[in-house]
Short mmCIF file of C-alpha atoms (C1' of nucleotides) in Angstrom, two decimals:
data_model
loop_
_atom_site.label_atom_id
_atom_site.label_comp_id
_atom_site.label_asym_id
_atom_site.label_seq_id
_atom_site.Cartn_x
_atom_site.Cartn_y
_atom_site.Cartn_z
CA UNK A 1 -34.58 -45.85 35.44
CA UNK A 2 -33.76 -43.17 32.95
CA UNK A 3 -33.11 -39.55 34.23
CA UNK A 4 -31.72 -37.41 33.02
CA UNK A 5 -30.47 -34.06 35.30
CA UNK A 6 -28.58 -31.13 35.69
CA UNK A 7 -26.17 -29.16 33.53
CA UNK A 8 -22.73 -30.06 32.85
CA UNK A 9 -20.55 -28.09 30.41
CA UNK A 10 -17.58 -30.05 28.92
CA UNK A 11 -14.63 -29.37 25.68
CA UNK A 12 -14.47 -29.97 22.54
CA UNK A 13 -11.06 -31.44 21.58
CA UNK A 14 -9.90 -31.04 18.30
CA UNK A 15 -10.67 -34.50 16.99
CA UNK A 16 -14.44 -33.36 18.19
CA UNK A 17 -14.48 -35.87 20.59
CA UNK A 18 -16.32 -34.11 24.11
CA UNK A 19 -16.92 -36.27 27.44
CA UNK A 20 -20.37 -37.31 28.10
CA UNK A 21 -21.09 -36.86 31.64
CA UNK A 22 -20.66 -39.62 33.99
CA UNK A 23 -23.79 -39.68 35.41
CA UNK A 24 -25.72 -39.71 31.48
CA UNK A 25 -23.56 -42.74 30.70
CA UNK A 26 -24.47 -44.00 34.06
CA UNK A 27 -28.42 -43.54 32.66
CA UNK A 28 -27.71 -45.42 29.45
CA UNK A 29 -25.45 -48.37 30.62
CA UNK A 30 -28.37 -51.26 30.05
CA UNK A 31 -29.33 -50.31 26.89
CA UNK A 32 -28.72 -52.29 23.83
CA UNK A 33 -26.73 -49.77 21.84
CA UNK A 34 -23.67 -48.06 24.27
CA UNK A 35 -23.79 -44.34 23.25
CA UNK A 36 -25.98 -41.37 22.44
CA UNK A 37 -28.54 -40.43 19.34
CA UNK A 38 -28.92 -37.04 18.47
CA UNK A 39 -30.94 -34.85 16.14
CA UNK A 40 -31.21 -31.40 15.02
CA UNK A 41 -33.93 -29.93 17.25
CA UNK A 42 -36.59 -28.32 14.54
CA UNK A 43 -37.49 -25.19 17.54
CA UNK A 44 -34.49 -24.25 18.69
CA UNK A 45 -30.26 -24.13 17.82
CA UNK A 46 -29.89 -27.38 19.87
CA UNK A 47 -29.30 -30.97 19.15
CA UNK A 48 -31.74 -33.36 20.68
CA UNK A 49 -30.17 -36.11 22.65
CA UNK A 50 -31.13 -39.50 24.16
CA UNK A 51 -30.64 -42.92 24.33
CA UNK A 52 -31.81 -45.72 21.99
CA UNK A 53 -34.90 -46.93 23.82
CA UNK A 54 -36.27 -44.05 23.93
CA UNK A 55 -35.64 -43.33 20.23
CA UNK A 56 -37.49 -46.84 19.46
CA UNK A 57 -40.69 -45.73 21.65
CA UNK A 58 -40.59 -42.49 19.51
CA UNK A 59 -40.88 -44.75 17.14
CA UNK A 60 -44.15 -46.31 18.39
CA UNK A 61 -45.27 -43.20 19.34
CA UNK A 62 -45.04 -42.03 15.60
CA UNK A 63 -47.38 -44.43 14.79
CA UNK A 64 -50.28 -42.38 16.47
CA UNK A 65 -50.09 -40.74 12.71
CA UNK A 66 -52.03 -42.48 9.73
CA UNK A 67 -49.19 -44.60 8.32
CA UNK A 68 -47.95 -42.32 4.79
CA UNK A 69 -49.89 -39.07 5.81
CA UNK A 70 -47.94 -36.07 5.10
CA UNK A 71 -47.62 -35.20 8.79
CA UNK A 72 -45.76 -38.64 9.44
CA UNK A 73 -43.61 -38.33 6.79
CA UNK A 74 -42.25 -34.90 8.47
CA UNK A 75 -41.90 -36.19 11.41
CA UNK A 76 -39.93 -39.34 10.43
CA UNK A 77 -37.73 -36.86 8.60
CA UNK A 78 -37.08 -34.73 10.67
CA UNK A 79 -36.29 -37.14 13.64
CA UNK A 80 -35.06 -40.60 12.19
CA UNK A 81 -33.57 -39.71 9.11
CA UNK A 82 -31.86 -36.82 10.73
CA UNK A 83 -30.38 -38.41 13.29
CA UNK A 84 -26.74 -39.76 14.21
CA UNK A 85 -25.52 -42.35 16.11
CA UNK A 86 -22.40 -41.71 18.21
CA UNK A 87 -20.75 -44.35 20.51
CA UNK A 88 -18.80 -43.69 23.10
CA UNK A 89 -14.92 -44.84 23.31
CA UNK A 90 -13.50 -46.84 25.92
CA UNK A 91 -13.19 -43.21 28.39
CA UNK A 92 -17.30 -42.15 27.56
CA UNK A 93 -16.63 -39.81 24.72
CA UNK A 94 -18.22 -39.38 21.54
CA UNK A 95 -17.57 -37.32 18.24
CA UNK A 96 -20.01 -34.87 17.06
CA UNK A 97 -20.59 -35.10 13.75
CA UNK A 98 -20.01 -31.27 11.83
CA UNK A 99 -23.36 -30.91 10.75
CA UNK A 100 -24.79 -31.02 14.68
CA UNK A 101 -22.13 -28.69 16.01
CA UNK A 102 -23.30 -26.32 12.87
CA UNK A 103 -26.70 -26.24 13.70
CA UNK A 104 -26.16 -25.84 17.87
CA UNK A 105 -23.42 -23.39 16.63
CA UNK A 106 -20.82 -25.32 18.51
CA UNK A 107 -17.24 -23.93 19.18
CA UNK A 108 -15.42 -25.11 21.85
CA UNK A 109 -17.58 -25.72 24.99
CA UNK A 110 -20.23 -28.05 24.92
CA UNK A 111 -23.43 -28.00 27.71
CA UNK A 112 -25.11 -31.22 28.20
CA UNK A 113 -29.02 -30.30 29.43
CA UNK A 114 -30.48 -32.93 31.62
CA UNK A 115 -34.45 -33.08 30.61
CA UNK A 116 -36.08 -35.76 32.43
CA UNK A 117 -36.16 -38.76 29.80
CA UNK A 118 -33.99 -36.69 27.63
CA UNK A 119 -30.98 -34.48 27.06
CA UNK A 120 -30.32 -31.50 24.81
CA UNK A 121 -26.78 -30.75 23.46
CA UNK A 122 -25.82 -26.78 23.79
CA UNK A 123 -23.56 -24.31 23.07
CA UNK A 124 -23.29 -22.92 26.49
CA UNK A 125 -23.91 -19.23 25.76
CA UNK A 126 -27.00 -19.98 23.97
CA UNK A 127 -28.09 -22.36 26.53
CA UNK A 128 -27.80 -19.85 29.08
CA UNK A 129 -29.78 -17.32 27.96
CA UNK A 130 -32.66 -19.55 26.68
CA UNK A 131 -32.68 -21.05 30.02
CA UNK A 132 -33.00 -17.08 32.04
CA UNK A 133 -35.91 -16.50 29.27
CA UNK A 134 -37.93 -19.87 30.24
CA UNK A 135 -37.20 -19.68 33.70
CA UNK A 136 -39.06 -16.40 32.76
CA UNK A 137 -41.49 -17.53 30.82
CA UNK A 138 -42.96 -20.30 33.91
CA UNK A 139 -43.00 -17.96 36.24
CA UNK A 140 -45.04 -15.19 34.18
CA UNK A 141 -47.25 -18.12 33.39
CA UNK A 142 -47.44 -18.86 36.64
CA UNK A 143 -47.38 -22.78 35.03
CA UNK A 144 -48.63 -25.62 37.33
CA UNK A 145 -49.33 -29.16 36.86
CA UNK A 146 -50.36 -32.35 38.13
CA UNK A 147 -48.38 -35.03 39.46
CA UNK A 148 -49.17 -38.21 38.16
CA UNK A 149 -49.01 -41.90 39.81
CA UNK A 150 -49.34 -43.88 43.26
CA UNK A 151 -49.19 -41.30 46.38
CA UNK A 152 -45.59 -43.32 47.26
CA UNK B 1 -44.17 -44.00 52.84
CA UNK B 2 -41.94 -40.81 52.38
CA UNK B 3 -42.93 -37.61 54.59
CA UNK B 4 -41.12 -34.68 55.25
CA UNK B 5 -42.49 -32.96 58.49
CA UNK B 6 -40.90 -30.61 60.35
CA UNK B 7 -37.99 -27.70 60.01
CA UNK B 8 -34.18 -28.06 61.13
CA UNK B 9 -31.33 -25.50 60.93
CA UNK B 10 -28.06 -27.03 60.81
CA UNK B 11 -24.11 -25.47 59.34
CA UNK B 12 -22.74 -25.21 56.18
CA UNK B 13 -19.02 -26.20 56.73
CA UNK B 14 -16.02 -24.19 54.68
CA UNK B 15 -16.20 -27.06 51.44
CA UNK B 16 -20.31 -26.42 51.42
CA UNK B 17 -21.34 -29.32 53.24
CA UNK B 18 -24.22 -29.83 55.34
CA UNK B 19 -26.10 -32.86 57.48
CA UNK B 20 -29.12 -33.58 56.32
CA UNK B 21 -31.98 -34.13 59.21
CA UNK B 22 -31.92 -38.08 60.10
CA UNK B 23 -35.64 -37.78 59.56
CA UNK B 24 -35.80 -36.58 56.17
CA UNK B 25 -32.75 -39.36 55.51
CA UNK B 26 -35.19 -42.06 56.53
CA UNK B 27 -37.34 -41.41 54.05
CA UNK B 28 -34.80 -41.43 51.47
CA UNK B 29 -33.50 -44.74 52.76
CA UNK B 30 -35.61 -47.08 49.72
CA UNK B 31 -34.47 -44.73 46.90
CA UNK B 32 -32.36 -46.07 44.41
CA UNK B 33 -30.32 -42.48 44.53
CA UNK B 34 -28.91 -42.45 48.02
CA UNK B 35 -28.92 -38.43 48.05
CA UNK B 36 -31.35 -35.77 47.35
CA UNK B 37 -32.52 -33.30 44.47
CA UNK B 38 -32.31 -29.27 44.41
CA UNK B 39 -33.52 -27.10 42.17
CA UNK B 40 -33.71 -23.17 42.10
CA UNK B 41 -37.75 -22.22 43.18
CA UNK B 42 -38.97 -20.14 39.98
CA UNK B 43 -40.92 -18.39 42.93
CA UNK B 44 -38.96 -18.01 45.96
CA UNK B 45 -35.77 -17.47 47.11
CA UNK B 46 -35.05 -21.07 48.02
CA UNK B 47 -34.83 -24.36 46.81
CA UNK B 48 -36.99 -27.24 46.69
CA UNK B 49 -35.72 -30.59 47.43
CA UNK B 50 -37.29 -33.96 47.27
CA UNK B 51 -35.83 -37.87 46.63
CA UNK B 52 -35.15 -38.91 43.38
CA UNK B 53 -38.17 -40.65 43.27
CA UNK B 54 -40.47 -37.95 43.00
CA UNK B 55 -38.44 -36.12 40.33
CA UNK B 56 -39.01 -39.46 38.00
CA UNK B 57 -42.47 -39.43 38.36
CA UNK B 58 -42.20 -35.78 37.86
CA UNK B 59 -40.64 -36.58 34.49
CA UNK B 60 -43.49 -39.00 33.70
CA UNK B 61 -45.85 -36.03 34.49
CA UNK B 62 -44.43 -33.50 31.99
CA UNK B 63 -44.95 -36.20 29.29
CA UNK B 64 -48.39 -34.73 29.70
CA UNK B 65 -47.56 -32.02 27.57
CA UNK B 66 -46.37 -32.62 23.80
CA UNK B 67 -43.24 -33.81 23.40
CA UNK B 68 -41.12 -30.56 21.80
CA UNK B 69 -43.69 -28.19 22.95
CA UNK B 70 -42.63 -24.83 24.19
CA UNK B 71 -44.66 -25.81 27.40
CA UNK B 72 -42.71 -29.22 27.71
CA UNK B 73 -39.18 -27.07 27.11
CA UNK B 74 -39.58 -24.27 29.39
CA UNK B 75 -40.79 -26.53 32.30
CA UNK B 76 -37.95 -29.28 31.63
CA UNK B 77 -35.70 -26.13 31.63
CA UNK B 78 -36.66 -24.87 34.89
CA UNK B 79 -36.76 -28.21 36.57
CA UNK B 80 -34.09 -30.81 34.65
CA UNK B 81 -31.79 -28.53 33.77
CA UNK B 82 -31.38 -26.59 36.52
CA UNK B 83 -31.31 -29.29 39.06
CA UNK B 84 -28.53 -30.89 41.38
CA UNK B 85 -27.92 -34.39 42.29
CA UNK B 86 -26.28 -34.15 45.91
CA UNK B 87 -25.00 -37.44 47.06
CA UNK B 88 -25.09 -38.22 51.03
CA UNK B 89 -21.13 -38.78 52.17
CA UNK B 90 -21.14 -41.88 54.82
CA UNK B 91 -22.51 -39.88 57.69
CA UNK B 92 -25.42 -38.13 55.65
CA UNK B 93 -24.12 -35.16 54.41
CA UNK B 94 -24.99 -33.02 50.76
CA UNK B 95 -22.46 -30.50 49.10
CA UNK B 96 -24.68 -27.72 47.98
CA UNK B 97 -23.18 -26.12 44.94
CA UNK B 98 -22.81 -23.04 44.70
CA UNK B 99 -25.37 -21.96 42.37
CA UNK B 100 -28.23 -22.86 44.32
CA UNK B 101 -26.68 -21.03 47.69
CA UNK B 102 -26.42 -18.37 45.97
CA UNK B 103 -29.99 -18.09 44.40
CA UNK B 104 -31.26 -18.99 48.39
CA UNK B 105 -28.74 -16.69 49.55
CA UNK B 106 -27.83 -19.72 52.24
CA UNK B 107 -24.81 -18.32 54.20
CA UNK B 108 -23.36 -20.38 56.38
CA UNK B 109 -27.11 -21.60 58.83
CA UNK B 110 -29.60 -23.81 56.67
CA UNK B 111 -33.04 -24.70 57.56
CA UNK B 112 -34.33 -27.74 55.66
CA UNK B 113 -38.51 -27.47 55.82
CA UNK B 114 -40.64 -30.08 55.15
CA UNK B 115 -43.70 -30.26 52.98
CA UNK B 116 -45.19 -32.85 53.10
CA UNK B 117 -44.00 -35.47 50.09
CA UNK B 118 -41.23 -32.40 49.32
CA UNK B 119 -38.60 -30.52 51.35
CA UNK B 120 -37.66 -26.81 50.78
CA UNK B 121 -33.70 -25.65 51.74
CA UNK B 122 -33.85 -21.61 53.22
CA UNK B 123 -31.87 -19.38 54.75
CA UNK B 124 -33.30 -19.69 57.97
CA UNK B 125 -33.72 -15.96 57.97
CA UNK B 126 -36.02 -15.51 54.92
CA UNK B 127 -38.01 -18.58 55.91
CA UNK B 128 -38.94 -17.12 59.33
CA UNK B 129 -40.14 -14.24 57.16
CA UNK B 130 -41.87 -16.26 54.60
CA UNK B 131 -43.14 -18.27 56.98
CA UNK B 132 -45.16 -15.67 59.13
CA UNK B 133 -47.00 -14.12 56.18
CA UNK B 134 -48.08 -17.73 54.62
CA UNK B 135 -49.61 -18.31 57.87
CA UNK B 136 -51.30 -14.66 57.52
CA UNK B 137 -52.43 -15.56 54.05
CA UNK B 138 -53.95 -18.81 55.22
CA UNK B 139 -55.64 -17.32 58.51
CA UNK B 140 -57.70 -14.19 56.03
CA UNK B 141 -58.28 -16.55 53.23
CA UNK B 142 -59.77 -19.11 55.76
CA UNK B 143 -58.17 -21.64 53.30
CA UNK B 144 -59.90 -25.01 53.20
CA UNK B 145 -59.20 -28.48 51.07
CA UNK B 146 -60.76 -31.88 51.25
CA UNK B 147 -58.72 -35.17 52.64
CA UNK B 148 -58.44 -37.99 50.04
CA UNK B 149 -57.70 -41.48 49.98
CA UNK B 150 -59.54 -44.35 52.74
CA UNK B 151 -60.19 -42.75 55.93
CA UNK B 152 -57.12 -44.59 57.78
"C1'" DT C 1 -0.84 -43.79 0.11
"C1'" DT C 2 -3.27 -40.78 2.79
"C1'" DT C 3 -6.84 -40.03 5.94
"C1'" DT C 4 -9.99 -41.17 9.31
"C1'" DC C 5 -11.49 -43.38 13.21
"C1'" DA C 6 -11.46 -46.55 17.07
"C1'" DC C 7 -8.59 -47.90 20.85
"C1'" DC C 8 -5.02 -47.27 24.35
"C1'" DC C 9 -2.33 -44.90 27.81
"C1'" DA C 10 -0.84 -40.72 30.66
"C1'" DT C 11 -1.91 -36.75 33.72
"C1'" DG C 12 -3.86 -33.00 36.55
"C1'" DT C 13 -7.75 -31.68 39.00
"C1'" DT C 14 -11.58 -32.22 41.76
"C1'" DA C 15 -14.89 -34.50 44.13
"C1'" DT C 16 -16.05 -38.04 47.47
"C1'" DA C 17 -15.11 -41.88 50.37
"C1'" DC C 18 -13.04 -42.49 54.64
"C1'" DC C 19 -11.49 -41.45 59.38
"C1'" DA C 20 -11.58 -38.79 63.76
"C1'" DT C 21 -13.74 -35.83 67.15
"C1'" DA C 22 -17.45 -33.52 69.62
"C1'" DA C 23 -22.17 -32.81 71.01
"C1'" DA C 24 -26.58 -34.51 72.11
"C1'" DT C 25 -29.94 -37.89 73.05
"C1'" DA C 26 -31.73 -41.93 75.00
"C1'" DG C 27 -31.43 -45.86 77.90
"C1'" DA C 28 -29.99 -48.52 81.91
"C1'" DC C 29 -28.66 -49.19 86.33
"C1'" DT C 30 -27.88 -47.62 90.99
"C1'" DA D 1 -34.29 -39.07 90.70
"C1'" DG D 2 -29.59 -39.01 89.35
"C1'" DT D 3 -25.58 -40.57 87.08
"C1'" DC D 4 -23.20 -43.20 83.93
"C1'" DT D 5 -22.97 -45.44 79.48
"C1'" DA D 6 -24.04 -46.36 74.83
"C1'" DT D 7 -25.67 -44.76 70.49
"C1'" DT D 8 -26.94 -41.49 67.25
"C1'" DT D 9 -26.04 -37.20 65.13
"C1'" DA D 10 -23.46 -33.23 63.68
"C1'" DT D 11 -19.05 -31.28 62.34
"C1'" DG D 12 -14.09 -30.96 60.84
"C1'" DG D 13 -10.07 -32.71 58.22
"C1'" DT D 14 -7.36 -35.89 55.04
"C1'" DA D 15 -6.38 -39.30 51.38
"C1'" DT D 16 -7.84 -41.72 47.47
"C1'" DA D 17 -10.16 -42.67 43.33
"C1'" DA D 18 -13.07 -41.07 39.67
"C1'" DC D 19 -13.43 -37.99 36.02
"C1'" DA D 20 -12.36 -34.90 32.21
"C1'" DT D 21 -8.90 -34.01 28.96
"C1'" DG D 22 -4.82 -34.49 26.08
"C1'" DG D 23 -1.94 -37.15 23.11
"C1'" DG D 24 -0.32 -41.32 20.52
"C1'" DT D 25 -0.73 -45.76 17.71
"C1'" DG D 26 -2.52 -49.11 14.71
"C1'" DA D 27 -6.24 -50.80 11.75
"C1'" DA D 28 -9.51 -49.98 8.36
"C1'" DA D 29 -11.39 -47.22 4.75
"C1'" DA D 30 -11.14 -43.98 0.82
#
DNA sequence: TTTTCACCCATGTTATACCATAAATAGACT
DNA sequence: AGTCTATTTATGGTATAACATGGGTGAAAA
């Protein structure tokens, strides 16, 4: 089971190395490759996150695209070929690479956004008030849905 | 079979502790989380609770919407993000962090209320109010809803 | 040679696992 | 029916281990 929850804000040392939270690394610890992938989010100043599997059904999922359309070739480029790689060292850190801190507009603190299957990658400031204006935004909407699977 | 029935009050210690009902415990017992799941109602001053469970196949649910869709973000916001994992200590008991006492306004008396496949933490105050004017709305609306499922 | 990066160790803080007590419930036996 | 006992539940406190964070060292790359 992949899930990932809550908010946790950690530093950024000066080698750019921040902590991932325990209970993230506790999410990926099957998977094939032992650290995060993240790419520039093309909405918002945040930097997707996730782990490899669910990169690789991303990947399938591109597919729903005619193979070489224009709208494919975005997409790939703005998720695969944007994306980095970052393992964690032997305490569950990773290094940001400069051009993801740029685009979250990363100084110092970093918030790590639990969203279900994935994870976003903040600076906390902007995180905050993003997360005020959707809170917002549901309950204006007054947004519902269903709930899917077996009544457990 | 996981079924929350029922309301109990019970203390919030000095560290933010509280036992959580045996009954709702049971039903928590299969989970592969041994704990529960908060979050901050984007209606109501309280929070809703459920096993961890339900908030996967919640996740699995919101994959309904496009992935990166404003929809998708602001509902992962209000739900992911904003919830708390709180592990049962040996005899039962959740911390509550402060953040989500706060938006209940939870004191020091806590009243976990069931509903149904969900729970809902109040200050027992508030629910009594809350309570007495959902029962008003139900008795003028004359509310009715068909039963599904085999007629066990 | 210089720089970068992965790996290793040290430390303070905080959370949580553990232990002890008290209240309440249920059951058994008189 | 009443009382005693055993078990579950709620509550309070303490100690230990996990975590985040900082720094240092050696190997590999530029």
């Amino acid at each position: 089971m992949t899930l990932f929850l809550s908010t946790f804000t950690n530093k950024l040392d000066k080698k750019g190395r921040v902590s991932v939270p325990a209970s993230f690394r506790l999410m990926l610890g099957g998977q094939t490759f032992q650290g995060i992938v993240g790419f520039r989010s093309y909405k918002l100043p945040t930097i997707e996150g996730m782990g490899i599997d669910r990169m690789q059904r991303l990947s399938e999922s591109v597919d729903q695209f005619d193979v070489f359309s224009e709208a494919q070739d975005d997409l790939t480029a703005a998720i695969f070929a944007d994306a980095q790689m970052m393992a964690f060292d032997g305490d569950g850190r990773v290094v940001v690479p400069p051009l993801l801190l740029e685009h979250a507009k990363i100084k110092e603190a970093v918030a790590f956004v639990g969203r279900g299957a994935t994870f976003q990658i903040w600076n906390p400031a902007l995180f905050e008030q993003h997360q005020q204006e959707a809170r917002k935004r549901v309950q204006d909407t007054k947004a519902t849905f269903k709930i899917w699977g077996n009544h457990a």
